[in-house]
Coordinates of C-alpha atoms in Angstrom, one line a residue:
M6 CA 0.0 0.0 0.0
H7 CA 1.4 3.4 -1.0
A8 CA 1.9 6.1 1.6
P9 CA -0.3 9.2 1.1
R10 CA 1.2 12.2 -0.5
S11 CA 0.0 14.3 2.4
L12 CA -1.9 13.9 5.6
V13 CA -4.5 16.0 7.4
A14 CA -4.6 15.1 11.1
I15 CA -7.3 16.6 13.4
D16 CA -6.6 16.9 17.1
L17 CA -10.0 16.2 18.8
A18 CA -8.5 17.0 22.2
A19 CA -8.0 20.5 20.8
V20 CA -11.6 20.7 19.6
A21 CA -12.8 19.6 23.1
G22 CA -10.6 22.2 24.7
N23 CA -11.8 25.0 22.4
V24 CA -15.5 24.1 23.2
R25 CA -14.7 24.3 26.9
R26 CA -13.1 27.7 26.3
L27 CA -16.2 28.9 24.4
R28 CA -18.5 27.6 27.1
A29 CA -16.6 29.7 29.6
A30 CA -16.8 32.7 27.4
A31 CA -20.5 32.3 26.9
G32 CA -21.3 32.3 30.6
G33 CA -24.5 30.4 31.1
A34 CA -25.4 30.3 27.4
E35 CA -25.4 27.0 25.5
V36 CA -22.8 26.4 22.8
W37 CA -24.2 25.2 19.5
A38 CA -21.2 24.1 17.4
V39 CA -21.4 25.0 13.7
V40 CA -20.0 22.1 11.7
K41 CA -21.2 23.0 8.2
A42 CA -19.0 22.4 5.1
D43 CA -17.7 19.2 6.8
A44 CA -16.7 21.3 9.8
Y45 CA -14.9 23.7 7.6
G46 CA -12.9 20.9 6.1
H47 CA -12.0 19.3 9.5
G48 CA -14.6 16.4 9.4
A49 CA -18.0 17.1 10.7
V50 CA -18.7 13.7 12.3
D51 CA -15.5 13.6 14.4
V52 CA -15.6 17.3 15.3
G53 CA -19.3 17.1 16.1
R54 CA -18.9 14.1 18.3
A55 CA -16.0 15.8 20.2
A56 CA -17.9 19.0 20.5
L57 CA -20.9 17.3 22.0
E58 CA -18.8 15.3 24.4
A59 CA -17.1 18.5 25.6
G60 CA -20.5 20.1 26.4
A61 CA -21.9 21.6 23.2
A62 CA -25.6 21.3 23.3
R63 CA -26.4 21.2 19.6
L64 CA -24.8 21.0 16.1
C65 CA -25.6 23.4 13.3
V66 CA -25.3 22.5 9.7
A67 CA -26.1 24.3 6.5
T68 CA -28.3 21.8 4.6
L69 CA -30.4 18.6 5.1
G70 CA -27.7 16.7 3.2
E71 CA -25.2 17.6 5.9
A72 CA -27.8 16.8 8.6
R73 CA -28.3 13.3 7.0
A74 CA -24.6 12.5 7.2
L75 CA -24.4 13.5 10.8
R76 CA -27.6 11.7 11.8
D77 CA -26.3 8.4 10.5
A78 CA -23.2 8.7 12.7
L79 CA -24.6 10.6 15.7
P80 CA -28.2 9.3 16.1
G81 CA -28.9 11.3 19.2
A82 CA -27.4 14.7 18.3
P83 CA -29.7 17.7 18.3
L84 CA -29.4 19.2 14.8
I85 CA -30.3 22.5 13.2
A86 CA -30.2 23.2 9.4
L87 CA -29.3 26.9 9.0
L88 CA -30.3 27.4 5.4
P89 CA -34.0 27.4 4.5
L90 CA -35.4 24.1 3.5
R91 CA -36.2 23.7 -0.2
P92 CA -39.8 22.9 -1.0
G93 CA -40.6 19.3 -0.2
E94 CA -37.8 18.9 2.3
E95 CA -40.0 19.3 5.4
D96 CA -40.8 15.5 5.6
E97 CA -37.1 14.6 5.6
A98 CA -36.3 17.2 8.2
V99 CA -39.0 15.7 10.5
R100 CA -37.7 12.2 9.8
L101 CA -34.1 13.3 10.6
G102 CA -35.2 15.1 13.8
C103 CA -33.5 18.2 12.4
A104 CA -34.9 21.6 13.3
A105 CA -35.5 24.0 10.4
V106 CA -34.7 27.7 10.2
V107 CA -37.6 29.8 8.7
S108 CA -35.9 32.8 7.0
T109 CA -38.1 33.6 4.0
P110 CA -41.9 34.3 3.7
A111 CA -42.2 31.2 1.4
A112 CA -40.4 29.0 4.0
W113 CA -42.8 30.3 6.7
A114 CA -45.8 29.6 4.5
R115 CA -44.7 26.0 4.1
A116 CA -43.7 25.5 7.7
R117 CA -46.7 27.3 9.2
D118 CA -49.1 24.3 9.5
R119 CA -46.4 21.6 9.8
H120 CA -47.0 21.0 13.5
D121 CA -44.5 18.2 13.5
L122 CA -41.6 20.4 12.3
D123 CA -39.4 22.1 14.8
V124 CA -38.6 25.7 13.8
H125 CA -36.2 28.5 14.5
V126 CA -37.4 31.9 13.3
E127 CA -34.7 34.1 11.7
V128 CA -35.1 37.8 11.7
E129 CA -33.3 40.1 9.3
T130 CA -31.4 42.7 11.3
G131 CA -28.8 43.9 8.7
M132 CA -27.0 40.9 7.2
G133 CA -29.0 41.4 4.0
R134 CA -29.3 37.7 3.2
W135 CA -31.8 35.5 5.0
G136 CA -34.3 36.5 7.6
L137 CA -37.9 37.5 7.9
P138 CA -38.8 41.2 8.2
P139 CA -39.2 42.0 11.9
E140 CA -42.9 42.4 11.7
L141 CA -43.4 39.0 10.0
A142 CA -40.9 37.3 12.4
L143 CA -43.0 38.6 15.3
V144 CA -46.2 37.2 13.7
A145 CA -44.5 33.8 13.0
G146 CA -43.1 33.6 16.5
R147 CA -46.4 34.4 18.1
E148 CA -48.3 31.9 16.0
L149 CA -45.8 29.2 16.8
A150 CA -45.9 30.0 20.5
A151 CA -49.7 30.0 20.6
G152 CA -50.1 26.9 18.3
P153 CA -51.1 23.3 19.2
R154 CA -47.4 22.5 19.9
P155 CA -45.8 25.6 21.1
E156 CA -42.6 23.8 22.0
R157 CA -41.8 23.5 18.3
L158 CA -40.6 27.1 18.4
H159 CA -37.0 26.0 19.0
G160 CA -35.5 29.5 18.7
L161 CA -35.3 33.0 17.5
M162 CA -32.1 34.0 15.7
S163 CA -30.3 36.5 13.6
H164 CA -26.8 36.7 12.0
L165 CA -24.1 39.3 12.7
A166 CA -22.3 40.8 9.7
T167 CA -19.4 42.6 11.4
A168 CA -18.7 41.0 14.7
D169 CA -15.1 40.4 13.8
E170 CA -14.4 44.0 13.0
D171 CA -13.0 46.6 15.4
D172 CA -15.8 49.1 14.7
G173 CA -18.7 47.7 16.6
A174 CA -21.3 50.3 15.5
F175 CA -23.1 48.1 13.0
A176 CA -23.1 45.1 15.3
D177 CA -24.7 47.4 17.9
R178 CA -27.4 48.3 15.4
Q179 CA -28.1 44.7 14.7
A180 CA -28.1 43.8 18.4
A181 CA -30.6 46.6 19.1
A182 CA -32.9 45.3 16.3
F183 CA -32.7 41.8 17.6
A184 CA -33.3 42.8 21.2
G185 CA -36.5 44.5 20.3
L186 CA -37.9 41.2 19.0
A187 CA -36.2 38.8 21.4
A188 CA -37.9 40.5 24.4
A189 CA -41.2 39.1 23.1
F190 CA -40.0 35.5 23.3
P191 CA -38.4 34.9 26.6
A192 CA -39.4 31.2 26.7
C193 CA -37.5 30.1 23.6
P194 CA -33.7 30.1 23.0
R195 CA -32.5 33.3 21.4
H196 CA -29.2 33.1 19.6
L197 CA -27.2 35.8 17.8
A198 CA -23.5 35.5 18.7
N199 CA -21.0 33.8 16.4
S200 CA -17.3 33.0 17.3
A201 CA -16.2 36.6 17.3
A202 CA -19.1 37.9 19.4
T203 CA -18.8 35.0 21.8
L204 CA -15.2 35.8 22.5
R205 CA -15.4 39.6 22.4
R206 CA -18.9 40.8 22.9
P207 CA -20.6 39.3 26.0
D208 CA -23.4 41.8 25.6
L209 CA -24.4 40.0 22.3
V210 CA -24.7 36.6 24.0
W211 CA -28.3 35.5 24.6
D212 CA -29.4 32.0 25.5
A213 CA -27.1 30.2 23.0
V214 CA -24.1 31.0 20.8
R215 CA -23.2 29.6 17.4
P216 CA -19.4 29.4 17.1
G217 CA -17.8 27.5 14.2
L218 CA -14.3 28.7 13.4
A219 CA -13.3 29.0 17.1
V220 CA -14.4 25.4 17.8
L221 CA -11.6 24.4 15.4
G222 CA -9.0 26.6 17.0
M223 CA -8.9 29.3 14.4
D224 CA -9.1 33.0 15.2
P225 CA -12.2 34.9 14.1
F226 CA -10.2 38.1 14.2
H227 CA -7.7 36.7 11.7
V228 CA -4.6 36.8 13.9
D229 CA -3.1 34.3 16.4
P230 CA -5.7 32.1 18.0
A231 CA -3.5 31.5 21.1
A232 CA -4.3 35.1 22.1
R233 CA -7.9 33.9 22.6
G234 CA -7.0 30.7 24.4
L235 CA -7.7 28.6 21.3
V236 CA -5.7 25.6 20.0
P237 CA -5.7 24.9 16.2
A238 CA -7.0 21.4 15.6
L239 CA -5.7 20.9 12.0
R240 CA -2.2 19.8 11.1
W241 CA -1.4 19.2 7.4
T242 CA 1.9 17.5 6.5
S243 CA 3.7 15.9 3.6
A244 CA 7.2 14.7 3.1
V245 CA 10.2 15.7 1.0
A246 CA 10.1 13.7 -2.3
S247 CA 13.5 14.8 -3.5
V248 CA 16.2 17.5 -3.0
R249 CA 17.4 19.2 -6.1
A250 CA 20.5 21.3 -6.5
L251 CA 20.3 24.3 -8.7
A252 CA 23.2 26.3 -10.2
A253 CA 23.1 30.0 -10.6
G254 CA 20.7 30.8 -13.5
D255 CA 18.8 27.5 -13.2
S256 CA 15.1 27.8 -12.9
C257 CA 12.4 25.7 -11.2
G258 CA 8.8 25.2 -12.1
Y259 CA 6.3 26.6 -14.6
G260 CA 7.0 30.0 -16.1
R261 CA 10.5 30.1 -14.7
R262 CA 9.1 32.3 -11.8
F263 CA 12.0 31.2 -9.7
V264 CA 15.5 31.6 -11.1
A265 CA 18.5 30.8 -8.8
E266 CA 20.7 33.9 -8.2
A267 CA 23.3 31.6 -6.6
P268 CA 23.8 27.9 -6.1
C269 CA 20.9 26.6 -3.9
R270 CA 18.8 23.6 -3.1
V271 CA 15.0 23.1 -3.3
A272 CA 12.9 20.4 -1.7
L273 CA 10.3 19.0 -4.0
V274 CA 7.1 18.3 -2.1
P275 CA 4.2 16.2 -3.7
V276 CA 1.4 18.6 -2.8
G277 CA -0.2 21.2 -5.1
Y278 CA -3.4 23.1 -5.8
A279 CA -5.3 19.9 -6.5
D280 CA -4.8 19.1 -2.8
G281 CA -5.8 22.5 -1.7
Y282 CA -2.4 24.2 -1.4
R283 CA -3.2 27.3 -3.3
R284 CA -1.3 28.5 -6.4
G285 CA -1.5 32.0 -4.9
L286 CA 1.1 31.0 -2.4
S287 CA 3.7 30.7 -5.1
G288 CA 6.8 32.7 -4.2
H289 CA 5.7 33.8 -0.8
G290 CA 4.1 30.9 1.1
E291 CA 6.2 29.0 3.6
V292 CA 6.5 25.5 4.9
L293 CA 8.3 24.0 7.9
I294 CA 11.1 21.5 7.3
G295 CA 13.4 20.5 10.2
G296 CA 11.8 23.2 12.3
R297 CA 12.8 25.9 9.9
R298 CA 10.7 28.1 7.6
C299 CA 11.3 27.5 3.9
R300 CA 9.9 29.7 1.2
V301 CA 7.7 28.2 -1.5
A302 CA 10.0 29.4 -4.3
A303 CA 8.5 28.2 -7.6
T304 CA 5.0 28.2 -9.0
V305 CA 2.8 25.8 -7.1
S306 CA 1.6 23.3 -9.7
M307 CA -1.3 20.8 -9.6
D308 CA 0.4 18.2 -7.5
Q309 CA 3.8 19.6 -6.3
L310 CA 5.6 22.6 -4.9
A311 CA 9.2 23.5 -4.4
A312 CA 10.6 24.9 -1.1
L313 CA 13.9 26.8 -1.0
L314 CA 16.2 25.3 1.6
P315 CA 18.5 27.2 3.9
D316 CA 22.2 26.5 3.1
D317 CA 22.8 25.1 6.6
L318 CA 19.8 22.8 6.8
G319 CA 20.4 19.1 6.2
V320 CA 17.4 17.6 4.4
S321 CA 16.8 14.1 3.1
E322 CA 14.0 12.4 1.1
G323 CA 11.2 11.5 3.4
D324 CA 11.7 14.3 5.9
E325 CA 8.4 15.8 7.2
V326 CA 7.1 18.9 5.6
V327 CA 4.5 20.9 7.6
L328 CA 2.1 22.9 5.4
I329 CA -0.2 24.0 8.3
G330 CA 0.6 23.3 11.9
A331 CA 3.5 23.1 14.3
Q332 CA 7.0 21.6 14.0
G333 CA 9.7 22.3 16.5
D334 CA 9.2 25.7 18.1
D335 CA 7.3 27.2 15.1
R336 CA 3.8 27.0 13.7
I337 CA 2.3 27.9 10.3
R338 CA -1.3 29.0 10.9
A339 CA -4.2 28.8 8.5
E340 CA -4.5 32.5 9.2
E341 CA -1.1 33.1 7.6
H342 CA -2.2 31.3 4.4
A343 CA -5.3 33.5 4.4
Q344 CA -3.4 36.8 4.9
R345 CA -1.0 35.9 2.0
L346 CA -3.9 35.0 -0.2
G347 CA -6.1 38.0 0.7
T348 CA -8.9 35.7 2.1
I349 CA -10.0 34.2 5.4
A350 CA -9.0 31.0 7.2
Y351 CA -12.4 29.5 6.6
E352 CA -11.7 29.4 2.9
V353 CA -8.2 27.9 3.4
T354 CA -9.4 24.9 5.4
C355 CA -12.6 24.4 3.4
G356 CA -10.4 24.3 0.3
I357 CA -8.2 21.4 1.4
G358 CA -9.5 18.7 -0.8
T359 CA -10.2 15.0 -0.4
A360 CA -6.8 14.0 -1.9
P361 CA -4.9 14.3 1.4
A362 CA -5.3 11.2 3.7
R363 CA -7.2 11.9 6.9
A364 CA -6.3 10.9 10.5
R365 CA -7.6 11.9 13.9
R366 CA -6.2 12.1 17.4
E367 CA -8.9 11.3 19.9
A368 CA -10.0 13.7 22.6
R369 CA -8.5 13.0 25.9

C-alpha cells in the first residue's frame, strides 16, 4: 500500500478544549457548534462528536444533506439546518429530527401548518441575506408559541455581519434590532453570537451561541488564536520527495518564476493546488522543514511545490514537511495562508480537498 502524499490530522482534544473555552466565554449560554461544510474541512462527524462530548448542546449544519450524514453517525445529536429548506424537504427534516430555520416568507408559509416540524425563526437585522422582516418574524413567532405544539418554536435568531471588525457600530445596530424582538419570546432560546461575538462581545450573548471557526481553534479576528486561548485542531503534513541542487541561473517550475541567483537547493514536495495548497502562495508561502521556515519558491503546480532550503539545513528524502501546523518551536497557521492569499482562514481549510489522507487524534 502506497503512503499518502499528504496527511491532514485533526486533534480532537484541541476541539474539546476549544469548546470548553467557548462555554466559559459564553457564561451560562449554551454552545451550539457550527459544523457546516464538513466542519470547515475538518470532518463534521468527528468534530461534532468531540464538541458534544465537551459540552456543546447542539450541532448546526447548512443543509439537510449535511444533517443526514451527521444523523447516520450521531443518532442522538440535536441538529439545526441553518439554510432554508427547499420545497418538499419538510418531511425529511422531521424524519431526521432536524430543526429548520424559517428565514423567508415562502419558507414560513410551508412550515406554518407543519406542527411536526421544529422551527427557528430568523429575523433580518442587517446581514442582508436570509431573515424575515421583523414584523413577520413577530407574527410567526407568536403563531408558533400559541399553536397546538408551542414547543416546536425552538429558537429566535439573527446573523451578525461585522462581529469580527473593530468598529462595533453596525453590530450594535443589529443587536438593538434583535433585542426588540427577542424580548417578546423569553421562553425560547434566542441566539445571535458567532465565534467573534462569543469571544469579544458578551453583551451580544443571549441563550445560546453559534461558534464555528473558534471550535476548530482558528481565530475569528484573523490573527493568532493563542491570544484567545484557542488551539488549532488541524495539522497538514507531507514529506520531501526529492532534494534538487540548482546552479546560478537555473530555474524551477512553470513559467521560470524562480531563477536561482546563486547555487541553492530546493525540496520537492508532492502537494499542489489539487490538494488545496493554493497557487496564490507561489513565491511567498512558507512550509516548515526541520523546524525551519522554507519559502515556497517556484510556481505551485497541480500536484507539487518546491521549497527553497537554507544552506545550513540538512534535508533528506522522506523528511516531514508541515504545510499547516506546528513543527519544533514554530507553527504555520491557516490565518497566515489567508493573509497571504487575501482571504480568510475558513476558505483555506474548506479548500483542502479530499486528496490528502485523513487521520484523527482522539479527545482525551
